[in-house]
Each structure stands twice: as structure tokens, then as C-alpha cells.
Amino acid sequence: METISLLLHGFSISILPTNLLACAIGVLIGTLVGVLPGIDTISAIALLLPFSYSMDSTAALIMFAGIYYGSKYGGSTTAILMNVPGEASAVITCLDGYPMTQKGRGGAALTVAAVGSFIAGTIGVVGLTLFAPPLAQLALAFGPPEYFSIALVGLILLTKLTGTSMLKSSLMATLGVMLGTIGLDSLSGISRFSFGIDELDRGFNLSILAMGLFGIAEIFTVMTQSTPQPKVPSLHFKDLYPTKEEFQRSSLPILRGGFIGFLIGLLPGSSATIAGFTSYALEKRCSKKPAEFGYGAIEGVAGPEAANNSVVSATMIPLLTLGLPFCGGTAILLSGFMIHGILPGPTLITQHPDLFWGLITSMYIGNLMLLVINLPLIGVFVQLLKTPLNILMPLVVLLTITGAYSINNSIMDLMWITFFGIIGFFMRRTGFNPLPLLIGLVIGPELERGLIQGLIISNGSIYSLITRPLSSAILFLGAAILLYNTVPWFDKFTKDKKKVHP
Amino acid sequence: MTERILTLFFLLVNCTYLLYALQLTSGNLQSPKSGFLPLLTAVTALILILLIIIRQRSLKILSIAKNVDWTKFLFIIIGLFFYIIILDVIGYFAATFILLLYLFKIGDIMGWLLPFTLTVTSATLFYLLFNYYLAVPLP
Amino acid sequence: MQKKIVLSLALCFSLVSLMIGGCTYMQNKTAAAKTFPLKPITIIVPFSAGGGTDLIARALEKVAPKYLAQPLVVINKPGGTGTIGWNELASSNPDGYTLGITALDLIVQPLYGPTKYHYPTALEPLVQISNSTFIMVVDAKEPWQDVAAVINYSKEHPRELTFGHSGIGSTGHIVGEAFASTANISLRQVPFRGASEAATALLGKHIQIAFMAPASVKEHIKNGTLRALAVSSKQRLTDPALSHIPTFTEQGLDIALNNPNGVAAPKGLPPEVKAELGAAFKSIISDPEFKNMIEQLGGQIEYLDSKQSEAQWLDDSKKLTKIIEDTGILERIKEQKN
């Protein structure tokens, strides 16, 4: 009950006009940042840090937080409409969101994404309110060996997500991990595979790869079709919103996604993207029509979008209770705190209760604002879809390229995006699915980090690495699921061979 | 056919990677060094590629050249490369202008007035948006 | 249909222009025109946002408008323990519009092997702002109350204790190894991708010791979740929350390593520009608001002007060369490169 009174106190603070305004500005900017491919949350917040100096600290932080979770709402827009992820974590939404648009159900996808994000975001904030300190301790219990196990299990399981061929997906995942090792490695202090080229030292950015493999590849596919595109059926008002059936089908995924996202957000790393992948895998497994995934299954949009929103709240937990930033977004938020002279940590709740509770309640309000803002915008966006493809596509090209440039201001990145676009184009047509590549890219560094650190900590013994309680639990679970699925695959593999060598 | 080429491409990339990975120390289990994971992954990828190649020899590959206008494809690629090269030289606005016009034409838009106006509007829009509002330094 | 397209595009255009207009209104700062800075000055922070160097830069950014006609704009270029950002700085135009924040790694990195630029000679320091130290922390639940206890434990259980740092060759790593070799014990080092990762692992009891910057651990020390055993500076820290921590030298170990942060520019700056910047920074550093911000982060202002900074760089360079050779860090790095 104490929590309720604290929450009420918090609301009284976040309702103050300055804070409300800050929240509104924050979520607006966040949505814009999310919609535009390339501009990422970290740069946006970093850009606005100087402007916040003159603002009151609470208002400033509310605004930054608004940008942070707002961008998760916006990222799905371009992903669904144009197959270009506006934000790295939205890449999984492309998989089923874009096919839905192609079928004329784009508006429905956007609505489900917005509503799902709202529900999950709120679930996340509730979790944050109620369970912050114990969850923080839980998060700490995960050490390098656990990260390794999670990464390994995650990599293997997520690779089974899509694609017709297990072999090809595994290859893609492995190549993704390899791509992830390119660049300056801070663990060892040297740069690998960079051939002395400065640009390569930075390593491959997920956004660049995603934009190339998905966005540009899609543009190639659309623009080079020799048969004229059938016109997208004219959309009626009711097409903007999901049907009752679609709503029903998305409700469980949203809840599951919210829950999963929250748990994954407690782990360090690119948790938003990983949460999206995991939710997708989970939904595919739980769905009654798994074959529909990849062709416009609404669960494939609802789950991941929900997940990457509740991740935000979860990542705030280590930040607010321990002062530890687990991902890029919270790191810049930490900067924001420190610039205003506040060091988050165990004493934050007691020393700055106004700030703490005000911030949390502003997240509730912010989520609501985002829902209200995004829903009408869906109509606007869908109108844009009516533009004929041959006008729309070049604009999308421009958007993607400019966005890509804005990440690192590097022309080389643009070359990469084109290169990967070409490869992606061919890959799609030959059954190599680009998604495991991205999964490998994201999970690879985590895998390596966990492996190396874990081995040093356990003094080289793989045995003790595996037998730590948490670690072994994860590996066991993973092995069980894997075995459950490998047996039929193995059958198929041998059967196929038999077919060909009669 | 394309599938085989693609697989071979992957093989090539993999072998290059493997070559360089061997140059890095792998260390041992007690103190794994920077070459540890790269070596592991390169070898795994190699095995997978070989398996795929074996499988490809036995299965029939479908032709994928359906519905693809290869000339357009080539033109788009040329256009993009051209854009990237001249971006720094003549600046964002001009380069984008040219690219958009070029792409619109590839997309078979009739006439000149419509593409022209569209190009100008969009180029200005994007320039303003990114350069001023988002403070992204565009060339 | 064409009308609709044009209409929607126009709508977008006006919406966007409104937003742009709104924002430029917010950003409006009138500045008196002077000769030297005529446009905003970029400060490159070669580490990621949120780190100690980044915060110093942001503090500069905040206070600068009082003393400089043009705003300072902070850009983060993380990677390679600072080398990526410093490479960019060294290759930029020495016109005074691109500056960078410096840290000890600037001197350390070239000692490990050929870097793209030899920073101490390719860059010239304008000012030194602060001097930060490293605090040796352990989890509060551990029984060791001081450095001696740790050393004894380690002698009884060789190679059992682990310490975390933010990357092989990083300053945290150097301090740790220096500690181990001066105390004649063997510790295992665990690399992490940044100070906060190391802090997380420490709190989760996956590693036992860490050498961290004050800002990362100050709150935890105050709260009692972490115990600080020693600081690596020559004297104790002045911050009231941290002044109880004894130095290494007080506890009998001859270690005195600091992490100086300052501002540098590529070599070849025109003297008037250099003088102007130097004066401006001097005022910024003496500004009480700036001092406050830095001290909140656990740093200590220690102003050195350009010449003194340069001398300090040379001094540190010699000291560090010796340390990394003695502690075997150099060997280890060379091993990685095979």
C-alpha cells in the first residue's frame, strides 16, 4: 500500500505542467526518431543533452525517458510499411509486418503494434514499480558464465526461427557471429580483421546491416519486378484497424511479449533486439499456424513489438536502483542524470524520491500519450502508402541512405548498405534467410564475451562453467528444446538424401 | 545457379576469414585470447558450407530468374554507387536531387514535371529535416 | 489521385516545417560576433556517452557559453580504447574548431604498438582539467578491510582472486597489474567491455576486486554495498564521501597513478587561436558551477596550462612505459597480436 501512496505522490509530480510538457515533447521526438531509419535514440538524447541544462532536472529526465521509450513505438512504423527498420530492434517486425502491408493489412499491423506497445509498456512500468529492488539483485546474479549460456542457447534456438533449411540458417548465424568479431575488440585490445582500414575498426553496426539486408534488398526486389505491380486495393476505413479476430489473436502474444521483454531487459546487451527475436520464436512455437509466420501472421508483429517496449522498463531497473547502465540507451540516460548532478544508485530512491517516482509515473503517462498520438497517425501513414510504388520506392531509398549516413557520417557505411542490399536480394531468392545473420551479429559479441570472461573466471575449466546453477539450468533447458526439435529434422535430412539416391 | 554462386561466395569469405583467424593467437582454455571464437566459428561455417554444397549437388535447384528485370537492377546499382561517390563532391542536396530524378525515371514515371516537383520537394524536405532539425552534418 | 499525393506530401512538409521552426526557436542563442570562434566548436569524446570523459565534456559544454562566443558541441566517437576518437582528432584540421578530450590512454596506447598516430606528438594539449584516480573496491560482504588483508589472502590462495577492468591495456588494467606486481601477488584479470560491466560483475560477486573511477562507485561506497580499500593517487581525495579512503602509498605500496583529463587539439594550431582557447578554458575551469559538476562526479580539478600539460604528458609517458614493461602488460598485448 505504501507503493500506492508513493505512486500517487509521483503522479502529483508528473502532472505538473512543465513535466507534462517535457513528457509530451520527449515522446514526440522519440516517435520521430523511431520512425526515421538510422537516427537512433542514443544520438537523439545526446543531441538534446545541452538543451536540457536550463531545464529542471526532473523535467529533463522525464523528457529523455520519453525519447527512449517513444522510439520503440515509432520503430515499427517504417518496418511494417516499408520493410526498413526505423530502429534496430524493430527489424523483427519487418518479417510479418511488411507482408501484412502487402496484403493490405498494414493499418491493422500498425494498430496492433501501437496497442501492443502500450499494453506491454504499461506492464513493464508496473513491474518496474513493484519489483525494482529484488529484480536488480536477480540481474546481478547473472554473471559471464550465464551470459554465455544464454547467448549460446539463444543463438541456436533463434536460428531455428525461419528459413526452409536448418543448414542455411545455421550458416547465416555463424557468418553473423563472424561479422560481429570484425573490428576493435575491447576485450583483447586489438583490432581483428580490419586490414588496417579505419572504418572497419568500428565493426559492423546492426542498423546498417539491417537496413541493407532488409530495406535496400526489398527496394531492389520491388523496383526490378518486370511484371507490373497489382495496385494495392483501395483501403476503406475499416481496413485501417484490425478485425476482431486479429485482435483476439494478438492478445496473448502481447501479454507474453510484455512478460518476456521485461525479463530479457534485465540482462545487459542489446536486450531490445534480443527480446524481439525471442518473442517471435516463442510466438511461432505457440501458434496454431506456424507456417503463416513470415507471410503476415499478426502474432509475429504483436509479440515482438510488445517485447521491445517492456524491455525499456526493465532496463531502467538496473539504472535506477544500481546506477548501472546495461545498454546504450540507459548509458546515455545515465549521462543525463549525471549532468544534472544526480548519481543514480541505491540511494536514489531515498535521496531523490520526487525524481524517482515522478519519473516512473511519467512513464505511465508517456505510454498513454504515445498511444493517443500513434493511433491517428496510422491513418496518415496508410495514406502515404497509396502513393504508387515507383514514386514511393525512390523516396524510401533516400530515407534509408540518409538515415544510414546519419549513424556514423561515413560514406563507407553507404557502400556497405548497398553491398548488403545486393547480397540480401540474392539471398532471399535462394533460400538463405538474412535474419539469422542479424541474430548472429547481435548475439555473437555476447557469446564471445561470456565465453572468454567465463573461462577466465572459472580458471579454464569448462566443467565449472557449465555446472554453475543458473548456467546449467539454462543450458539444460536449451538442450531439451533442441533435442525435441532435432530429431524430426534429422529424419528429414536423411529422408531427403534417400529421395535423391534411390 | 545463383544459389551455387552465392554459396561459393560465402565459402570464399569464410576461407579468407579463416586465414586471418589463424594468424591470431587462440590461447588455451585457461586464458582464451582473441583468436578463440573466430577460429571456432570459421571452422563451423566451413563444415556447414561443405554440407550445403554436398546437398546442393544432390537436390535440383529451381531457377530464380522469374520476374526480375536485370537491366533495372544493374541501373539501380550503378545509380547508387554513383550517388555515393559524388555525395561528398557536390553535396547532399545536389546529389540527392540527381539520384531521385534518376530513380523516378527508372520507375517508369511519365513526363518530367511530376518527377521534377517531387524531387525538389523531397530533397528539400529531407535536407531540412536531417541537417537542421536533427543536426546531422550532411556533406 | 495525383492531387492526393501532392496534398499528403504538402501536409507532411508543413508539419515538419512547423516542428523545425519550433525547434529553431528553442535553440535561438544570440552570440556577439568575435574573430575566433565564428562557428560552433566540436569536441570529440573518444569514449561512449555516459563515461567519465563524456561527462567532463558535457560539463564543459554546459558552462562554455558563458566564456565562449560559440557553443561547444560534443560528439562521441567510441572505440579502440580511445584510438578511434583520437585518430579522428589528429587527422582533423588544426583550425581550432575540432578539439578532443584526453585521458591517460592517449599516452598508454602508443606504447603498446604502432597506432595510427603517435598521440603525444600528433596532438598538443591545451589545458588539463582534472585528475581522476582509481579506487580499489571490493564487495562489502567480503571480509577484507584493507589492502593488507587482500594481499595476505592472495598469498595464501595464489591466483584465486580475480579483478575486473575495462579492457586489456586499459588504465584500470594497468593499475590492477601494477598493484599485483608491487604487492608481489598473482591476480587473474578479467576483461570487460566498459567500466559499468565490470561494476556489475563486481556487485554480482563474479569478480572480487575492481579498480574503478570514482563516479562509477561513489554511490555504492556511500550506500555501503561496496567497500573501498585504496585510492591510486598521491593524496587522498577531497570529496567528503571518499576522503576516508587511504592511498596505496599510505598502505605501503608505491603506486601513484592518476587519470588526467584535458582538452587537446591537433598539432599546428595558430598561436592566437591557441591563446584564445587556452584563456577560455582557463575561465571555464575556474568557474564554480563547472567545479561543482566535476566534483559531484568524484573528480578533482587540477588545472595545468598547455606547457605544463605537455611536460606532464612526457613524464607520464616515461612512468607508464616502465610500469607496463614491469608488470608484463606489454608482453600480454604483444601476445594477442601474435
XYZ file of N, CA and C in Angstrom, chain A residues 25 28-29 32 42 46-51 53-54 137 139-147 184-190 192 198 201-202 231 268 321-326 328 331-332 334-336 338-348 351 377 380 383-384 386-388 391 395 408-409 445-446 448-449 452-460 468, chain C residues 1 4-5 8-9 11-12 15 19 23 26-27 29 48-51 54-55 57-63 72 74-81 83-84 87-88 109 116-117 141 159-160 162 165-169 188-197 199-201 203-207 214-216 218-220 222-223 225 293 296-298 333 336-337:
510
model
N 6.918 16.401 -25.245
C 8.000 16.668 -26.202
C 8.866 15.427 -26.369
N 7.155 12.702 -28.420
C 7.050 13.115 -29.821
C 8.371 12.930 -30.546
N 9.422 13.457 -29.906
C 10.735 13.318 -30.508
C 11.100 11.848 -30.618
N 9.440 10.296 -33.569
C 10.091 10.725 -34.796
C 11.410 9.995 -34.995
N 20.127 6.946 -28.974
C 21.300 7.434 -28.260
C 21.745 8.782 -28.790
N 21.618 12.343 -26.870
C 22.895 13.041 -26.736
C 22.794 14.445 -27.308
N 22.055 14.546 -28.424
C 21.866 15.836 -29.067
C 21.139 16.808 -28.155
N 20.172 16.289 -27.420
C 19.340 17.178 -26.636
C 19.901 17.459 -25.251
N 20.961 16.746 -24.873
C 21.521 16.956 -23.536
C 21.831 18.431 -23.272
N 22.491 19.112 -24.190
C 22.806 20.513 -23.895
C 21.556 21.351 -23.673
N 20.483 21.041 -24.413
C 19.300 21.873 -24.247
C 18.641 21.661 -22.905
N 20.095 21.633 -20.089
C 20.772 22.243 -18.956
C 19.898 23.250 -18.243
N 19.134 23.994 -19.042
C 18.351 25.041 -18.409
C 17.055 24.511 -17.819
N 18.684 -7.313 -7.919
C 19.565 -8.327 -7.344
C 19.611 -9.560 -8.233
N 19.208 -9.589 -11.405
C 20.006 -9.260 -12.584
C 21.493 -9.422 -12.282
N 21.880 -9.086 -11.050
C 23.285 -9.185 -10.697
C 23.772 -10.611 -10.611
N 22.824 -11.504 -10.299
C 23.249 -12.885 -10.120
C 23.719 -13.493 -11.420
N 23.348 -12.856 -12.533
C 23.790 -13.372 -13.818
C 25.183 -12.866 -14.102
N 26.089 -13.761 -14.201
C 27.458 -13.344 -14.494
C 27.876 -13.842 -15.850
N 29.119 -13.635 -16.199
C 29.581 -14.046 -17.518
C 29.237 -15.478 -17.908
N 29.393 -16.469 -17.027
C 29.044 -17.810 -17.490
C 27.574 -17.904 -17.892
N 26.705 -17.209 -17.157
C 25.290 -17.240 -17.510
C 25.047 -16.535 -18.830
N 25.738 -15.417 -19.044
C 25.557 -14.719 -20.310
C 25.938 -15.633 -21.461
N 37.587 -3.466 -33.652
C 38.430 -3.366 -32.481
C 37.758 -4.055 -31.321
N 38.450 -4.984 -30.755
C 37.854 -5.746 -29.677
C 38.365 -5.212 -28.351
N 37.467 -4.702 -27.542
C 37.974 -4.094 -26.317
C 38.408 -5.126 -25.301
N 37.946 -6.349 -25.458
C 38.366 -7.370 -24.501
C 39.852 -7.633 -24.642
N 40.301 -7.756 -25.876
C 41.700 -8.104 -26.068
C 42.546 -6.897 -26.420
N 41.888 -5.806 -26.761
C 42.640 -4.598 -27.039
C 43.230 -4.507 -28.420
N 42.892 -5.446 -29.295
C 43.445 -5.326 -30.648
C 42.307 -5.343 -31.655
N 40.590 -6.780 -34.987
C 40.637 -8.019 -35.763
C 40.024 -7.829 -37.123
N 40.535 1.969 -41.187
C 39.923 2.587 -40.009
C 38.447 2.301 -39.886
N 37.465 -0.797 -38.333
C 37.767 -0.898 -36.913
C 36.530 -0.757 -36.062
N 35.609 0.008 -36.547
C 34.413 0.245 -35.760
C 33.543 -0.970 -35.691
N -2.264 -3.105 -58.275
C -2.488 -1.950 -57.413
C -2.926 -2.418 -56.034
N 22.251 -7.500 -19.634
C 22.958 -6.467 -20.382
C 23.066 -6.791 -21.856
N 18.180 1.606 -9.767
C 18.466 1.068 -8.442
C 19.940 0.856 -8.190
N 20.724 0.668 -9.250
C 22.130 0.393 -9.030
C 23.049 1.378 -9.723
N 22.465 2.205 -10.571
C 23.322 3.125 -11.290
C 24.131 2.464 -12.380
N 23.694 1.286 -12.819
C 24.452 0.573 -13.842
C 23.683 0.581 -15.154
N 24.290 1.094 -16.194
C 23.596 1.068 -17.482
C 23.867 -0.234 -18.203
N 22.814 -0.934 -18.556
C 23.015 -2.220 -19.203
C 23.001 -2.130 -20.713
N 22.984 0.754 -24.363
C 23.344 2.077 -24.848
C 22.369 3.148 -24.428
N 22.769 4.044 -20.900
C 24.044 4.710 -20.657
C 23.916 6.195 -20.895
N 23.208 6.549 -21.965
C 23.073 7.979 -22.224
C 22.116 8.607 -21.204
N 22.062 7.733 -18.179
C 22.946 7.925 -17.025
C 23.682 9.242 -17.150
N 24.164 9.502 -18.380
C 24.796 10.808 -18.627
C 23.867 11.924 -18.261
N 22.618 11.773 -18.696
C 21.636 12.806 -18.427
C 21.507 13.058 -16.935
N 23.750 12.390 -14.636
C 24.956 12.937 -14.040
C 25.144 14.408 -14.370
N 24.700 14.784 -15.551
C 24.854 16.190 -15.911
C 24.041 17.054 -14.985
N 22.936 16.550 -14.517
C 22.131 17.317 -13.589
C 22.551 17.073 -12.165
N 23.701 16.462 -12.015
C 24.267 16.330 -10.692
C 23.687 15.206 -9.867
N 23.023 14.262 -10.530
C 22.441 13.171 -9.753
C 23.130 11.876 -10.129
N 23.621 11.169 -9.145
C 24.240 9.877 -9.423
C 23.268 8.786 -9.033
N 22.671 8.116 -10.006
C 21.737 7.068 -9.622
C 22.476 5.916 -8.950
N 21.783 5.283 -8.069
C 22.400 4.210 -7.339
C 21.433 3.795 -6.255
N 21.913 2.992 -5.336
C 20.994 2.510 -4.304
C 20.336 3.631 -3.518
N 20.982 4.786 -3.476
C 20.424 5.855 -2.649
C 19.451 6.736 -3.399
N 19.225 6.436 -4.669
C 18.380 7.341 -5.451
C 16.960 7.395 -4.916
N 17.088 9.404 -1.617
C 17.526 10.791 -1.646
C 16.741 11.662 -2.605
N -2.148 8.770 -36.258
C -1.084 8.840 -37.256
C -1.128 7.662 -38.206
N -2.704 8.569 -41.288
C -1.823 9.377 -42.135
C -0.822 8.505 -42.862
N -2.251 6.472 -45.645
C -2.484 7.302 -46.829
C -1.235 7.372 -47.677
N -0.105 7.510 -46.987
C 1.158 7.599 -47.716
C 1.385 6.367 -48.567
N -0.608 4.896 -50.254
C -1.351 4.889 -51.509
C -0.513 5.402 -52.666
N 0.589 6.068 -52.322
C 1.422 6.550 -53.429
C 1.926 5.339 -54.196
N 1.914 5.486 -55.491
C 2.343 4.363 -56.310
C 3.767 3.982 -55.959
N 6.905 5.792 -57.130
C 7.275 7.078 -56.546
C 7.779 6.848 -55.132
N 11.877 7.371 -52.778
C 11.897 8.139 -51.539
C 12.381 7.277 -50.383
N 26.918 7.199 -38.677
C 28.336 7.380 -38.442
C 28.987 8.425 -39.322
N 28.184 9.118 -40.085
C 28.721 10.091 -41.038
C 29.796 9.488 -41.917
N 28.855 -11.132 -30.141
C 29.714 -10.485 -29.145
C 29.377 -10.913 -27.724
N 28.086 -11.086 -27.449
C 27.715 -11.519 -26.109
C 28.260 -12.902 -25.837
N 30.867 -14.326 -27.199
C 32.310 -14.323 -27.023
C 32.688 -13.772 -25.658
N 32.029 -12.688 -25.296
C 32.339 -12.061 -24.025
C 32.107 -13.053 -22.897
N 34.836 -15.901 -22.986
C 36.179 -15.549 -22.544
C 36.202 -15.195 -21.068
N 35.242 -14.334 -20.673
C 35.242 -13.963 -19.258
C 34.954 -15.161 -18.384
N 34.004 -15.968 -18.828
C 33.635 -17.132 -18.043
C 34.800 -18.080 -17.872
N 35.551 -18.291 -18.952
C 36.676 -19.206 -18.859
C 37.748 -18.675 -17.928
N 37.964 -17.372 -17.958
C 38.984 -16.823 -17.067
C 38.531 -16.952 -15.627
N 37.264 -16.635 -15.404
C 36.768 -16.696 -14.031
C 36.830 -18.111 -13.484
N 36.493 -19.064 -14.338
C 36.494 -20.430 -13.828
C 37.851 -21.073 -14.005
N 38.813 -20.261 -14.368
C 40.187 -20.737 -14.485
C 40.333 -21.840 -15.515
N 39.636 -21.682 -16.609
C 39.862 -22.586 -17.726
C 39.054 -23.852 -17.683
N 27.605 -24.236 -12.941
C 27.039 -23.217 -12.054
C 25.538 -23.332 -12.125
N -6.018 11.392 -57.999
C -5.065 10.624 -57.220
C -3.758 11.402 -57.042
N -4.068 13.896 -54.395
C -3.957 13.355 -53.035
C -2.511 13.259 -52.602
N -1.688 12.816 -53.559
C -0.272 12.631 -53.214
C 0.342 13.967 -52.854
N -0.868 15.138 -49.540
C -0.267 14.495 -48.361
C 1.179 14.898 -48.189
N 1.865 15.082 -49.309
C 3.264 15.499 -49.205
C 3.338 16.896 -48.616
N 1.210 18.284 -46.729
C 0.856 18.201 -45.310
C 2.066 17.841 -44.473
N 2.776 16.800 -44.963
C 3.974 16.374 -44.260
C 4.964 17.511 -44.158
N 3.941 20.086 -41.638
C 4.092 19.549 -40.286
C 5.539 19.624 -39.858
N 7.618 21.804 -36.991
C 8.471 21.225 -35.957
C 9.848 21.854 -35.989
N 11.654 24.075 -33.141
C 12.935 23.733 -32.539
C 13.967 24.826 -32.687
N 13.505 27.283 -30.092
C 14.071 26.818 -28.817
C 15.558 27.029 -28.793
N 16.201 26.828 -29.944
C 17.652 26.835 -29.979
C 18.245 28.218 -30.090
N 20.091 31.267 -29.862
C 21.040 31.902 -28.939
C 21.707 33.008 -29.718
N 32.421 6.264 -25.017
C 30.992 6.323 -25.263
C 30.295 7.230 -24.277
N 29.076 7.586 -24.674
C 28.306 8.512 -23.861
C 28.083 7.933 -22.473
N 28.181 8.739 -21.476
C 27.917 8.273 -20.124
C 29.186 8.001 -19.330
N 30.297 7.904 -20.015
C 31.532 7.624 -19.288
C 32.102 8.888 -18.671
N 33.160 11.579 -21.056
C 31.997 12.177 -21.699
C 31.361 13.219 -20.787
N 31.287 12.887 -19.496
C 30.650 13.823 -18.578
C 31.447 15.098 -18.416
N 33.196 16.417 -20.726
C 32.921 17.188 -21.939
C 31.562 17.867 -21.830
N 30.591 17.145 -21.288
C 29.255 17.738 -21.183
C 29.245 18.889 -20.191
N 30.047 18.746 -19.132
C 30.129 19.857 -18.193
C 30.717 21.073 -18.895
N 31.751 20.830 -19.707
C 32.344 21.925 -20.477
C 31.296 22.568 -21.367
N 30.531 21.668 -22.035
C 29.523 22.135 -22.968
C 28.537 23.051 -22.269
N 28.205 22.678 -21.048
C 27.185 23.442 -20.336
C 27.703 24.801 -19.915
N 28.935 24.851 -19.443
C 29.449 26.102 -18.885
C 30.055 27.003 -19.945
N 29.973 24.808 -27.675
C 30.780 23.607 -27.840
C 29.816 22.473 -28.135
N 29.427 18.401 -28.345
C 30.106 17.152 -28.004
C 29.724 16.057 -28.983
N 30.721 15.375 -29.499
C 30.467 14.223 -30.375
C 31.188 13.024 -29.778
N 30.492 11.907 -29.677
C 31.137 10.702 -29.157
C 31.642 9.843 -30.303
N 32.879 9.439 -30.205
C 33.417 8.505 -31.203
C 34.118 7.394 -30.438
N 33.315 6.490 -29.898
C 33.945 5.486 -29.040
C 34.613 4.381 -29.842
N 35.463 3.664 -29.154
C 36.068 2.501 -29.791
C 37.569 2.490 -29.634
N 38.079 1.274 -29.536
C 39.528 1.116 -29.509
C 40.200 1.790 -28.348
N 39.515 1.823 -27.200
C 40.088 2.481 -26.020
C 40.548 3.885 -26.350
N 41.329 5.157 -29.294
C 42.129 5.405 -30.500
C 41.286 5.920 -31.652
N 40.065 5.422 -31.786
C 39.265 5.883 -32.928
C 39.004 7.375 -32.838
N 42.297 9.284 -33.310
C 42.712 9.264 -34.721
C 42.001 10.359 -35.484
N 40.697 10.448 -35.205
C 39.918 11.458 -35.906
C 40.410 12.847 -35.551
N 48.236 4.013 -25.105
C 48.006 3.240 -26.328
C 49.213 3.177 -27.254
N 47.861 4.562 -35.215
C 47.837 5.336 -36.447
C 48.581 6.650 -36.287
N 48.425 7.265 -35.142
C 49.177 8.484 -34.880
C 49.846 8.313 -33.541
N 30.489 -7.443 1.257
C 30.296 -8.682 2.010
C 31.604 -9.445 2.211
N 46.531 -16.962 -7.242
C 45.753 -16.994 -8.469
C 44.276 -17.310 -8.253
N 43.819 -17.085 -7.048
C 42.394 -17.346 -6.874
C 41.567 -16.102 -7.093
N 40.198 -12.626 -8.569
C 40.105 -12.048 -9.906
C 39.837 -10.563 -9.785
N 38.438 -5.266 -15.224
C 38.843 -3.972 -15.770
C 38.152 -3.775 -17.099
N 38.303 -2.579 -17.671
C 37.528 -2.306 -18.869
C 38.269 -2.603 -20.154
N 39.081 -3.639 -20.157
C 39.732 -3.994 -21.411
C 41.226 -4.115 -21.251
N 41.798 -5.061 -21.959
C 43.244 -5.276 -21.830
C 43.973 -4.039 -22.320
N 44.856 -3.544 -21.497
C 45.597 -2.357 -21.881
C 44.937 -1.091 -21.384
N 44.190 -12.858 -11.205
C 43.760 -13.122 -12.566
C 42.932 -11.949 -13.048
N 43.177 -11.519 -14.276
C 42.471 -10.340 -14.748
C 41.350 -10.764 -15.693
N 40.200 -10.157 -15.504
C 39.055 -10.459 -16.359
C 38.673 -9.206 -17.137
N 38.732 -9.260 -18.450
C 38.416 -8.063 -19.219
C 36.913 -7.883 -19.384
N 36.481 -6.632 -19.348
C 35.083 -6.328 -19.622
C 35.014 -5.254 -20.672
N 33.792 -5.013 -21.164
C 33.679 -4.019 -22.212
C 33.292 -2.672 -21.661
N 33.886 -2.278 -20.590
C 33.495 -0.982 -20.063
C 33.411 -1.049 -18.565
N 33.516 0.123 -17.966
C 33.551 0.165 -16.510
C 32.258 -0.340 -15.898
N 31.133 -0.014 -16.490
C 29.894 -0.414 -15.824
C 29.703 -1.913 -15.858
N 30.204 -2.576 -16.897
C 30.111 -4.037 -16.923
C 30.913 -4.623 -15.788
N 31.640 -3.169 -13.025
C 30.959 -2.877 -11.770
C 29.837 -3.876 -11.539
N 29.092 -4.179 -12.598
C 28.005 -5.152 -12.483
C 28.533 -6.488 -12.000
N 29.633 -6.925 -12.614
C 30.164 -8.227 -12.244
C 30.649 -8.221 -10.804
N 29.452 -6.374 -8.340
C 28.302 -6.410 -7.451
C 27.665 -7.781 -7.438
N 27.774 -8.488 -8.537
C 27.182 -9.805 -8.606
C 28.124 -10.874 -8.075
N 29.217 -10.425 -7.547
C 30.220 -11.299 -6.964
C 30.828 -12.286 -7.944
N 30.883 -11.874 -9.189
C 31.544 -12.766 -10.138
C 33.034 -12.508 -10.179
N 33.401 -11.289 -9.820
C 34.825 -10.994 -9.643
C 34.953 -10.409 -8.245
N 35.943 7.064 -9.621
C 35.061 7.427 -8.508
C 33.588 7.531 -8.906
N 33.312 8.130 -10.060
C 31.917 8.357 -10.418
C 31.119 7.064 -10.448
N 31.757 5.989 -10.907
C 31.003 4.742 -11.037
C 30.646 4.143 -9.699
N 30.931 5.807 -6.442
C 30.729 6.690 -5.289
C 29.441 6.359 -4.540
N 28.357 6.222 -5.279
C 27.077 5.963 -4.619
C 27.105 4.658 -3.850
N 27.741 3.663 -4.422
C 27.767 2.368 -3.760
C 28.620 2.398 -2.504
N 28.996 5.045 -0.657
C 28.186 5.780 0.326
C 27.130 4.873 0.930
N 26.589 4.053 0.073
C 25.495 3.194 0.498
C 25.979 1.978 1.269
N 27.339 -0.744 -0.154
C 27.320 -2.006 -0.889
C 28.715 -2.400 -1.357
N 30.184 20.628 -10.771
C 29.776 19.470 -11.568
C 30.847 18.387 -11.539
N 31.076 16.674 -8.159
C 29.958 15.751 -7.960
C 30.271 14.386 -8.537
N 31.042 14.390 -9.608
C 31.370 13.130 -10.274
C 32.569 12.458 -9.627
N 33.074 13.068 -8.574
C 34.201 12.436 -7.903
C 35.537 12.799 -8.504
N 49.921 -7.902 -24.331
C 49.332 -7.290 -25.523
C 50.022 -7.812 -26.770
N 48.695 -11.096 -27.850
C 47.417 -11.072 -28.552
C 47.625 -10.865 -30.030
N 48.609 -10.049 -30.358
C 48.804 -9.756 -31.764
C 49.624 -10.824 -32.430
